[in-house]
Coordinates of N, CA and C in Angstrom, one line a residue:
M1 N -17.4 75.3 16.4 CA -17.6 75.1 17.8 C -17.8 73.7 18.1
K2 N -18.6 73.0 17.3 CA -18.9 71.6 17.5 C -17.6 70.8 17.3
K3 N -16.8 71.2 16.4 CA -15.5 70.4 16.1 C -14.6 70.6 17.4
T4 N -14.7 71.8 18.0 CA -13.8 72.0 19.2 C -14.2 71.0 20.3
Y5 N -15.6 70.9 20.5 CA -16.0 69.9 21.5 C -15.6 68.5 21.3
I6 N -15.7 68.2 20.0 CA -15.3 66.8 19.6 C -13.8 66.5 19.9
A7 N -13.0 67.5 19.5 CA -11.6 67.4 19.8 C -11.3 67.3 21.3
I8 N -12.0 68.1 22.1 CA -11.8 68.0 23.5 C -12.2 66.6 24.1
A9 N -13.3 66.1 23.6 CA -13.8 64.8 24.0 C -12.8 63.7 23.7
V10 N -12.2 63.8 22.5 CA -11.2 62.8 22.0 C -10.0 62.9 22.9
L11 N -9.6 64.1 23.2 CA -8.4 64.2 24.1 C -8.6 63.7 25.5
V12 N -9.8 64.0 26.0 CA -10.2 63.4 27.4 C -10.2 61.9 27.3
A13 N -10.8 61.4 26.3 CA -10.9 59.9 26.2 C -9.5 59.3 26.1
C14 N -8.6 59.9 25.3 CA -7.2 59.4 25.2 C -6.5 59.5 26.5
A15 N -6.7 60.6 27.3 CA -6.1 60.8 28.6 C -6.5 59.7 29.5
L16 N -7.8 59.4 29.5 CA -8.4 58.3 30.4 C -7.8 57.0 30.0
L17 N -7.7 56.7 28.7 CA -7.1 55.4 28.3 C -5.7 55.3 28.7
L18 N -4.9 56.4 28.6 CA -3.5 56.3 29.0 C -3.4 56.1 30.5
A19 N -4.2 56.8 31.2 CA -4.1 56.7 32.7 C -4.5 55.3 33.1
G20 N -5.5 54.7 32.5 CA -5.9 53.4 32.8 C -4.8 52.4 32.5
Y21 N -4.2 52.6 31.3 CA -3.1 51.7 30.9 C -1.9 51.7 31.9
F22 N -1.5 52.9 32.3 CA -0.3 53.0 33.2 C -0.7 52.4 34.6
L23 N -2.0 52.6 35.0 CA -2.3 52.0 36.3 C -2.3 50.5 36.2
F24 N -2.8 50.0 35.0 CA -2.8 48.5 34.9 C -1.3 48.0 34.9
I25 N -0.5 48.7 34.1 CA 1.0 48.2 34.1 C 1.6 48.3 35.5
K26 N 1.3 49.3 36.3 CA 1.9 49.4 37.6 C 1.4 48.3 38.5
K27 N 0.0 48.0 38.4 CA -0.5 47.0 39.2 C 0.1 45.6 38.8
D28 N 0.2 45.4 37.5 CA 0.8 44.1 37.0 C 2.2 43.9 37.5
K29 N 3.0 45.0 37.4 CA 4.4 44.9 37.9 C 4.4 44.6 39.4
T30 N 3.5 45.2 40.2 CA 3.5 45.0 41.6 C 3.2 43.5 41.9
E31 N 2.1 43.0 41.2 CA 1.8 41.6 41.4 C 2.9 40.7 41.0
T32 N 3.6 41.0 39.9 CA 4.7 40.1 39.5 C 5.8 40.1 40.5
L33 N 6.1 41.3 41.1 CA 7.1 41.4 42.1 C 6.8 40.6 43.3
V34 N 5.6 40.7 43.7 CA 5.2 39.9 44.9 C 5.3 38.4 44.6
T35 N 4.9 38.0 43.5 CA 4.9 36.6 43.1 C 6.4 36.1 43.1
T36 N 7.2 36.9 42.5 CA 8.7 36.6 42.4 C 9.3 36.4 43.8
N37 N 9.0 37.4 44.7 CA 9.5 37.3 46.0 C 9.0 36.0 46.8
T38 N 7.7 35.7 46.6 CA 7.2 34.6 47.2 C 7.8 33.3 46.7
E39 N 8.1 33.2 45.4 CA 8.7 32.1 44.8 C 10.2 31.9 45.4
K40 N 10.8 33.1 45.5 CA 12.2 33.0 46.1 C 12.2 32.5 47.5
E41 N 11.2 33.0 48.3 CA 11.1 32.5 49.7 C 10.9 31.0 49.7
N42 N 10.1 30.5 48.9 CA 9.8 29.1 48.8 C 11.0 28.3 48.4
T43 N 11.8 28.9 47.5 CA 13.0 28.3 47.0 C 14.1 28.1 48.1
V44 N 14.2 29.1 48.9 CA 15.3 29.1 49.9 C 14.8 28.6 51.3
K45 N 13.6 28.1 51.4 CA 13.1 27.6 52.6 C 13.9 26.4 53.1
K46 N 14.4 26.4 54.3 CA 15.3 25.4 54.8 C 14.7 24.7 56.0
P47 N 15.0 23.4 56.2 CA 14.5 22.8 57.4 C 15.3 23.2 58.6
E48 N 14.6 23.6 59.7 CA 15.3 24.0 60.9 C 14.6 23.4 62.1
P49 N 14.8 22.1 62.4 CA 14.1 21.6 63.6 C 14.7 22.2 64.8
I50 N 13.9 22.3 65.8 CA 14.4 22.9 67.1 C 15.4 21.9 67.7
L51 N 16.3 22.4 68.5 CA 17.2 21.6 69.3 C 16.6 21.2 70.6
V52 N 16.7 19.9 70.8 CA 16.2 19.3 72.1 C 17.4 19.0 73.0
T53 N 17.1 19.1 74.3 CA 18.1 18.8 75.3 C 17.8 17.6 76.1
E54 N 18.8 16.7 76.3 CA 18.6 15.5 77.0 C 19.7 15.4 78.1
Q55 N 19.3 15.1 79.3 CA 20.2 15.0 80.4 C 20.0 13.8 81.2
A56 N 21.2 13.2 81.7 CA 21.1 12.1 82.6 C 22.4 12.1 83.4
S57 N 22.2 11.6 84.7 CA 23.4 11.5 85.5 C 23.3 10.3 86.5
S58 N 24.4 9.8 86.9 CA 24.4 8.7 87.9 C 25.6 9.0 88.8
T59 N 26.0 8.0 89.6 CA 27.1 8.2 90.5 C 28.4 8.4 89.8
Y60 N 28.6 7.7 88.6 CA 29.9 7.7 88.0 C 29.8 8.2 86.5
A61 N 28.7 8.7 86.1 CA 28.6 9.2 84.7 C 27.6 10.3 84.6
E62 N 27.8 11.2 83.6 CA 26.7 12.2 83.3 C 26.7 12.4 81.8
M63 N 25.5 12.8 81.3 CA 25.4 13.2 79.9 C 24.6 14.5 79.8
L64 N 25.0 15.3 78.9 CA 24.2 16.5 78.5 C 24.2 16.7 77.0
L65 N 23.1 16.4 76.3 CA 23.0 16.3 74.9 C 22.1 17.4 74.3
S66 N 22.5 18.1 73.3 CA 21.7 19.1 72.6 C 21.8 18.8 71.1
Y67 N 20.7 18.4 70.5 CA 20.8 17.9 69.1 C 19.4 18.2 68.5
P68 N 19.4 18.2 67.1 CA 18.2 18.5 66.4 C 17.0 17.5 66.7
K69 N 15.8 18.0 66.9 CA 14.7 17.2 67.1 C 14.6 16.2 65.9
S70 N 14.5 14.9 66.2 CA 14.5 14.0 65.1 C 13.9 12.7 65.6
D71 N 13.7 11.8 64.6 CA 13.2 10.4 64.9 C 13.7 9.5 63.9
S72 N 13.2 8.3 63.9 CA 13.6 7.3 62.9 C 13.2 7.6 61.5
K73 N 12.3 8.5 61.3 CA 11.8 8.9 59.9 C 12.2 10.3 59.5
S74 N 12.3 11.2 60.4 CA 12.6 12.6 60.1 C 14.0 12.9 60.7
Y75 N 14.9 13.3 59.7 CA 16.3 13.5 60.1 C 16.9 12.2 60.8
S76 N 16.6 11.1 60.2 CA 16.9 9.8 60.8 C 18.4 9.6 61.0
E77 N 19.2 10.2 60.1 CA 20.7 10.1 60.3 C 21.2 10.7 61.6
V78 N 20.6 11.9 61.9 CA 20.9 12.5 63.2 C 20.5 11.6 64.4
W79 N 19.2 11.1 64.2 CA 18.7 10.3 65.3 C 19.5 9.0 65.5
N80 N 19.9 8.4 64.5 CA 20.7 7.2 64.6 C 22.1 7.4 65.2
E81 N 22.7 8.6 64.9 CA 24.0 8.9 65.4 C 23.9 9.2 66.9
V82 N 22.9 10.0 67.3 CA 22.7 10.3 68.7 C 22.4 9.0 69.5
K83 N 21.5 8.2 69.0 CA 21.1 6.9 69.7 C 22.3 6.0 69.8
R84 N 23.2 6.0 68.8 CA 24.3 5.1 68.9 C 25.3 5.5 70.0
V85 N 25.7 6.8 70.0 CA 26.7 7.2 71.0 C 26.1 7.3 72.4
R86 N 24.8 7.7 72.5 CA 24.2 7.7 73.8 C 24.1 6.3 74.4
D87 N 23.6 5.3 73.6 CA 23.5 4.0 74.1 C 24.8 3.3 74.4
E88 N 25.8 3.6 73.6 CA 27.1 3.0 73.9 C 27.7 3.6 75.2
F89 N 27.6 4.9 75.4 CA 28.2 5.5 76.6 C 27.4 5.1 77.8
W90 N 26.1 5.3 77.8 CA 25.3 5.1 79.0 C 25.2 3.6 79.3
G91 N 25.2 2.7 78.3 CA 25.2 1.3 78.5 C 26.5 0.8 79.2
E92 N 27.6 1.5 78.9 CA 28.8 1.1 79.5 C 29.1 1.7 80.9
Y93 N 28.7 3.0 81.1 CA 29.1 3.7 82.3 C 27.9 4.2 83.1
G94 N 26.7 4.1 82.6 CA 25.6 4.8 83.3 C 25.1 4.1 84.6
N95 N 25.3 2.9 84.7 CA 24.8 2.1 85.8 C 25.8 1.3 86.5
L96 N 27.0 1.9 86.7 CA 28.1 1.1 87.3 C 27.8 1.0 88.8
T97 N 28.1 -0.2 89.4 CA 28.2 -0.4 90.8 C 29.5 0.2 91.3
D98 N 29.6 0.3 92.6 CA 30.9 0.8 93.2 C 32.0 -0.2 92.9
A99 N 31.7 -1.5 92.9 CA 32.7 -2.5 92.6 C 33.1 -2.3 91.1
D100 N 32.2 -2.1 90.2 CA 32.5 -1.9 88.8 C 33.4 -0.7 88.6
A101 N 33.1 0.4 89.3 CA 33.8 1.6 89.1 C 35.2 1.4 89.7
E102 N 35.4 0.8 90.8 CA 36.7 0.6 91.4 C 37.5 -0.3 90.5
A103 N 36.9 -1.3 89.8 CA 37.7 -2.1 88.9 C 38.2 -1.4 87.7
Q104 N 37.4 -0.3 87.3 CA 37.8 0.5 86.1 C 38.5 1.8 86.5
Y105 N 38.8 1.9 87.8 CA 39.5 3.1 88.3 C 38.8 4.4 88.1
I106 N 37.4 4.3 88.2 CA 36.6 5.5 88.1 C 36.2 6.0 89.4
R107 N 36.5 7.3 89.7 CA 36.3 7.9 91.0 C 35.1 8.8 90.9
K108 N 34.5 9.0 92.1 CA 33.3 9.9 92.2 C 33.6 11.3 91.9
D109 N 34.9 11.7 92.2 CA 35.2 13.1 92.0 C 35.8 13.3 90.6
S110 N 35.8 12.3 89.7 CA 36.2 12.4 88.3 C 35.3 11.5 87.5
I111 N 34.1 11.8 87.4 CA 33.1 10.9 86.7 C 33.3 11.0 85.2
Y112 N 32.8 10.0 84.5 CA 32.9 10.0 83.1 C 31.8 10.9 82.5
Q113 N 32.0 11.5 81.3 CA 31.1 12.5 80.8 C 31.0 12.3 79.3
M114 N 29.8 12.7 78.8 CA 29.5 12.9 77.4 C 28.6 14.1 77.1
F115 N 29.1 15.0 76.3 CA 28.3 16.2 75.9 C 28.2 16.2 74.4
I116 N 27.0 16.6 73.9 CA 26.8 16.9 72.5 C 26.3 18.3 72.4
N117 N 27.0 19.1 71.6 CA 26.6 20.5 71.3 C 26.4 20.6 69.7
T118 N 25.4 21.3 69.3 CA 25.1 21.3 67.9 C 25.1 22.8 67.4
D119 N 25.9 23.1 66.4 CA 25.9 24.3 65.7 C 25.1 24.2 64.4
I120 N 24.5 25.3 63.9 CA 23.7 25.2 62.7 C 24.4 26.1 61.6
K121 N 24.7 25.6 60.5 CA 25.3 26.3 59.4 C 24.4 26.3 58.2
S122 N 24.2 27.4 57.5 CA 23.2 27.5 56.4 C 23.8 28.1 55.2
S123 N 23.3 27.6 54.1 CA 23.5 28.3 52.8 C 22.0 28.6 52.2
E124 N 22.0 29.1 51.0 CA 20.6 29.4 50.5 C 19.8 28.2 50.3
V125 N 20.4 27.0 50.1 CA 19.6 25.8 49.7 C 19.8 24.7 50.7
T126 N 20.7 24.8 51.7 CA 21.0 23.7 52.6 C 21.0 24.2 54.1
T127 N 20.8 23.3 55.0 CA 21.1 23.5 56.4 C 21.9 22.3 56.9
T128 N 23.0 22.7 57.6 CA 23.9 21.6 58.1 C 23.9 21.7 59.7
Y129 N 23.8 20.5 60.3 CA 23.9 20.4 61.7 C 25.3 19.9 62.1
V130 N 26.0 20.7 62.7 CA 27.4 20.3 63.1 C 27.4 19.9 64.6
M131 N 27.5 18.6 64.8 CA 27.4 18.0 66.1 C 28.8 17.7 66.7
K132 N 29.1 18.4 67.8 CA 30.4 18.2 68.4 C 30.2 17.3 69.6
I133 N 30.8 16.1 69.6 CA 30.6 15.0 70.6 C 31.8 14.9 71.5
Y134 N 31.7 15.3 72.7 CA 32.8 15.3 73.6 C 32.6 14.1 74.6
Q135 N 33.7 13.3 74.8 CA 33.6 12.3 75.8 C 34.9 12.3 76.7
Y136 N 34.6 12.2 78.0 CA 35.8 11.9 78.9 C 35.6 10.6 79.6
T137 N 36.5 9.7 79.3 CA 36.4 8.3 79.9 C 37.8 8.0 80.5
G138 N 38.3 8.9 81.3 CA 39.6 8.7 82.0 C 40.7 9.3 81.3
G139 N 41.9 9.3 81.9 CA 43.1 9.9 81.3 C 43.2 11.4 81.7
A140 N 44.1 12.0 81.0 CA 44.4 13.4 81.3 C 43.3 14.4 80.8
H141 N 42.6 14.0 79.7 CA 41.6 14.9 79.2 C 40.7 14.1 78.3
G142 N 39.6 14.7 77.9 CA 38.6 14.1 77.0 C 39.0 14.3 75.6
G143 N 38.1 13.9 74.7 CA 38.3 14.1 73.3 C 37.0 14.5 72.6
T144 N 37.1 15.3 71.5 CA 35.9 15.7 70.8 C 35.9 15.2 69.4
G145 N 34.8 14.6 68.9 CA 34.7 14.3 67.5 C 33.6 15.1 66.9
V146 N 33.7 15.4 65.6 CA 32.7 16.2 64.9 C 32.0 15.4 63.8
V147 N 30.7 15.4 63.8 CA 29.9 14.8 62.7 C 29.0 15.8 62.1
T148 N 28.7 15.8 60.9 CA 27.9 16.8 60.2 C 26.8 16.1 59.4
Y149 N 25.6 16.7 59.4 CA 24.5 16.2 58.5 C 23.9 17.4 57.8
T150 N 24.0 17.3 56.5 CA 23.5 18.4 55.6 C 22.2 18.0 54.9
Y151 N 21.2 18.9 55.0 CA 19.9 18.6 54.4 C 19.4 19.7 53.4
D152 N 18.7 19.4 52.4 CA 18.2 20.4 51.5 C 16.8 20.8 52.0
K153 N 16.1 21.7 51.3 CA 14.9 22.3 51.8 C 13.8 21.2 51.9
N154 N 14.0 20.1 51.2 CA 13.0 19.0 51.3 C 13.3 18.0 52.4
K155 N 14.3 18.3 53.3 CA 14.7 17.4 54.3 C 15.4 16.2 53.8
K156 N 16.0 16.3 52.6 CA 16.7 15.2 52.1 C 18.2 15.3 52.4
L157 N 18.9 14.3 52.8 CA 20.3 14.3 53.1 C 21.1 14.6 51.9
V158 N 22.0 15.6 52.0 CA 23.0 15.9 50.9 C 24.3 15.4 51.4
T159 N 25.0 14.7 50.5 CA 26.3 14.1 50.8 C 27.4 15.0 50.1
I160 N 28.6 14.9 50.6 CA 29.7 15.6 50.0 C 30.0 15.2 48.5
E161 N 29.6 13.9 48.2 CA 29.7 13.4 46.8 C 28.7 14.2 46.0
D162 N 27.5 14.5 46.5 CA 26.5 15.2 45.7 C 27.1 16.6 45.3
V163 N 27.9 17.2 46.2 CA 28.4 18.5 46.0 C 29.6 18.6 45.1
L164 N 30.6 17.7 45.4 CA 31.9 17.7 44.8 C 32.2 16.6 43.8
G165 N 31.3 15.6 43.7 CA 31.6 14.5 42.9 C 32.2 13.3 43.6
S166 N 32.2 12.1 43.0 CA 32.7 10.9 43.7 C 34.2 10.9 43.9
N167 N 34.9 11.7 43.1 CA 36.4 11.7 43.1 C 36.9 12.8 43.9
Y168 N 36.1 13.4 44.8 CA 36.5 14.6 45.5 C 37.8 14.5 46.4
I169 N 37.9 13.3 47.0 CA 39.0 13.1 48.0 C 40.4 13.3 47.3
S170 N 40.5 12.7 46.1 CA 41.8 12.8 45.4 C 42.2 14.3 45.0
V171 N 41.2 15.2 45.0 CA 41.4 16.6 44.7 C 41.6 17.3 46.0
V172 N 40.8 17.1 47.0 CA 40.8 17.9 48.2 C 42.0 17.5 49.1
A173 N 42.4 16.3 49.2 CA 43.5 15.8 50.1 C 44.8 16.6 49.8
P174 N 45.3 16.6 48.6 CA 46.6 17.3 48.4 C 46.4 18.8 48.6
M175 N 45.3 19.4 48.2 CA 45.1 20.8 48.5 C 45.1 21.1 50.0
S176 N 44.5 20.2 50.8 CA 44.5 20.4 52.2 C 45.9 20.3 52.8
R177 N 46.6 19.3 52.3 CA 48.0 19.1 52.8 C 48.9 20.3 52.5
Q178 N 48.8 20.8 51.3 CA 49.6 22.0 50.9 C 49.2 23.2 51.7
Y179 N 47.9 23.3 52.0 CA 47.4 24.5 52.8 C 48.0 24.5 54.2
F180 N 48.1 23.3 54.8 CA 48.6 23.3 56.2 C 50.2 23.5 56.2
Y181 N 50.8 22.9 55.2 CA 52.3 23.2 55.0 C 52.6 24.7 55.0
E182 N 51.8 25.4 54.2 CA 52.0 26.8 54.0 C 51.6 27.6 55.2
K183 N 50.5 27.1 55.9 CA 49.9 27.8 57.0 C 50.9 27.8 58.2
F184 N 51.5 26.6 58.5 CA 52.4 26.5 59.6 C 53.9 26.7 59.3
G185 N 54.2 26.7 58.0 CA 55.6 27.1 57.6 C 56.6 26.2 58.3
N186 N 57.6 26.8 58.9 CA 58.7 26.1 59.5 C 58.3 25.3 60.8
E187 N 57.1 25.6 61.3 CA 56.6 25.0 62.5 C 55.7 23.8 62.2
V188 N 55.6 23.5 61.0 CA 54.6 22.4 60.6 C 55.1 21.1 61.1
Q189 N 54.2 20.3 61.6 CA 54.5 18.9 62.1 C 54.0 18.0 60.9
K190 N 54.9 17.7 60.0 CA 54.5 17.0 58.8 C 53.8 15.6 59.1
E191 N 54.3 14.9 60.1 CA 53.7 13.6 60.3 C 52.3 13.7 60.7
M192 N 51.9 14.7 61.5 CA 50.6 15.0 61.9 C 49.7 15.4 60.7
V193 N 50.3 16.4 59.9 CA 49.5 16.9 58.8 C 49.3 15.8 57.8
D194 N 50.3 15.0 57.5 CA 50.2 14.0 56.5 C 49.2 12.9 56.9
F195 N 49.1 12.6 58.2 CA 48.1 11.6 58.7 C 46.7 12.2 58.6
G196 N 46.6 13.5 58.9 CA 45.2 14.1 58.9 C 44.7 14.4 57.5
T197 N 45.7 14.4 56.5 CA 45.2 14.7 55.1 C 45.4 13.5 54.2
E198 N 45.5 12.3 54.7 CA 45.5 11.2 53.9 C 44.2 11.1 53.1
P199 N 44.3 10.6 51.9 CA 43.0 10.6 51.0 C 42.1 9.5 51.4
V200 N 41.6 9.6 52.6 CA 40.6 8.6 53.1 C 39.3 9.4 53.5
K201 N 38.2 8.8 53.4 CA 36.9 9.5 53.7 C 36.8 10.1 55.1
D202 N 37.3 9.4 56.1 CA 37.1 9.8 57.4 C 37.8 11.2 57.7
N203 N 38.8 11.5 56.9 CA 39.5 12.8 57.1 C 38.7 13.9 56.5
F204 N 37.7 13.6 55.7 CA 37.0 14.7 55.0 C 35.5 14.5 55.1
S205 N 35.1 13.9 56.2 CA 33.6 13.5 56.4 C 32.8 14.6 57.1
S206 N 33.5 15.6 57.7 CA 32.7 16.7 58.4 C 32.8 18.0 57.5
W207 N 31.7 18.5 57.1 CA 31.7 19.6 56.2 C 30.4 20.3 56.2
Y208 N 30.4 21.5 55.7 CA 29.1 22.2 55.5 C 29.3 23.2 54.3
L209 N 28.1 23.7 53.8 CA 28.1 24.7 52.7 C 27.8 26.1 53.2
T210 N 28.5 27.0 52.6 CA 28.1 28.4 52.7 C 27.5 28.8 51.3
D211 N 27.2 30.0 51.1 CA 26.7 30.4 49.8 C 27.7 30.3 48.7
D212 N 29.0 30.4 49.0 CA 30.0 30.4 48.0 C 31.2 29.5 48.2
S213 N 31.1 28.5 49.2 CA 32.2 27.7 49.5 C 31.8 26.4 50.2
V214 N 32.7 25.4 50.2 CA 32.6 24.2 51.0 C 33.6 24.3 52.1
V215 N 33.1 24.1 53.4 CA 34.0 24.3 54.5 C 34.2 22.9 55.1

């Protein structure tokens, strides 16, 4: 009888030990999972400054700008670009007298304009601000230029050379040209395509990253 009690006690002790072991393992796995997810969130954290709006108008010119909040130290590349185009446009057209406007054939019913709109493109490790800068300064219609600024999670500027290497243009230019030849087929305007795909940096300066490609 005594042996029976001893055997039962041993079995109960073993059961308690096993239960404690599995509870410990489950808790440990849960804690590990939470830690892993937190590390992943920290890894993919991206800078996303808010977009600010700036507006100005005068008799012969108007501006409406939407761009990432920035200054001379934070996202300075964005700040310098906005300051440059804003100061150039407003400095030339923002305070025209009637006589100045008449000399430049600027009418009150066809004032000069500048707009900046910003799109945000993201990958797991970068955020790109795609700034579309439209200007109308006379003629039949205005024109739009595109500039992009890509930053990593530490707010450091990422260049296309960082992604594709210093020799990227010699690879990308012929690929782009062939792409447009095939895309437009018999309707292709070769002179325009050739000009736009010349292996010069300006032709490939606007870009952004997705999780699996360069656009």
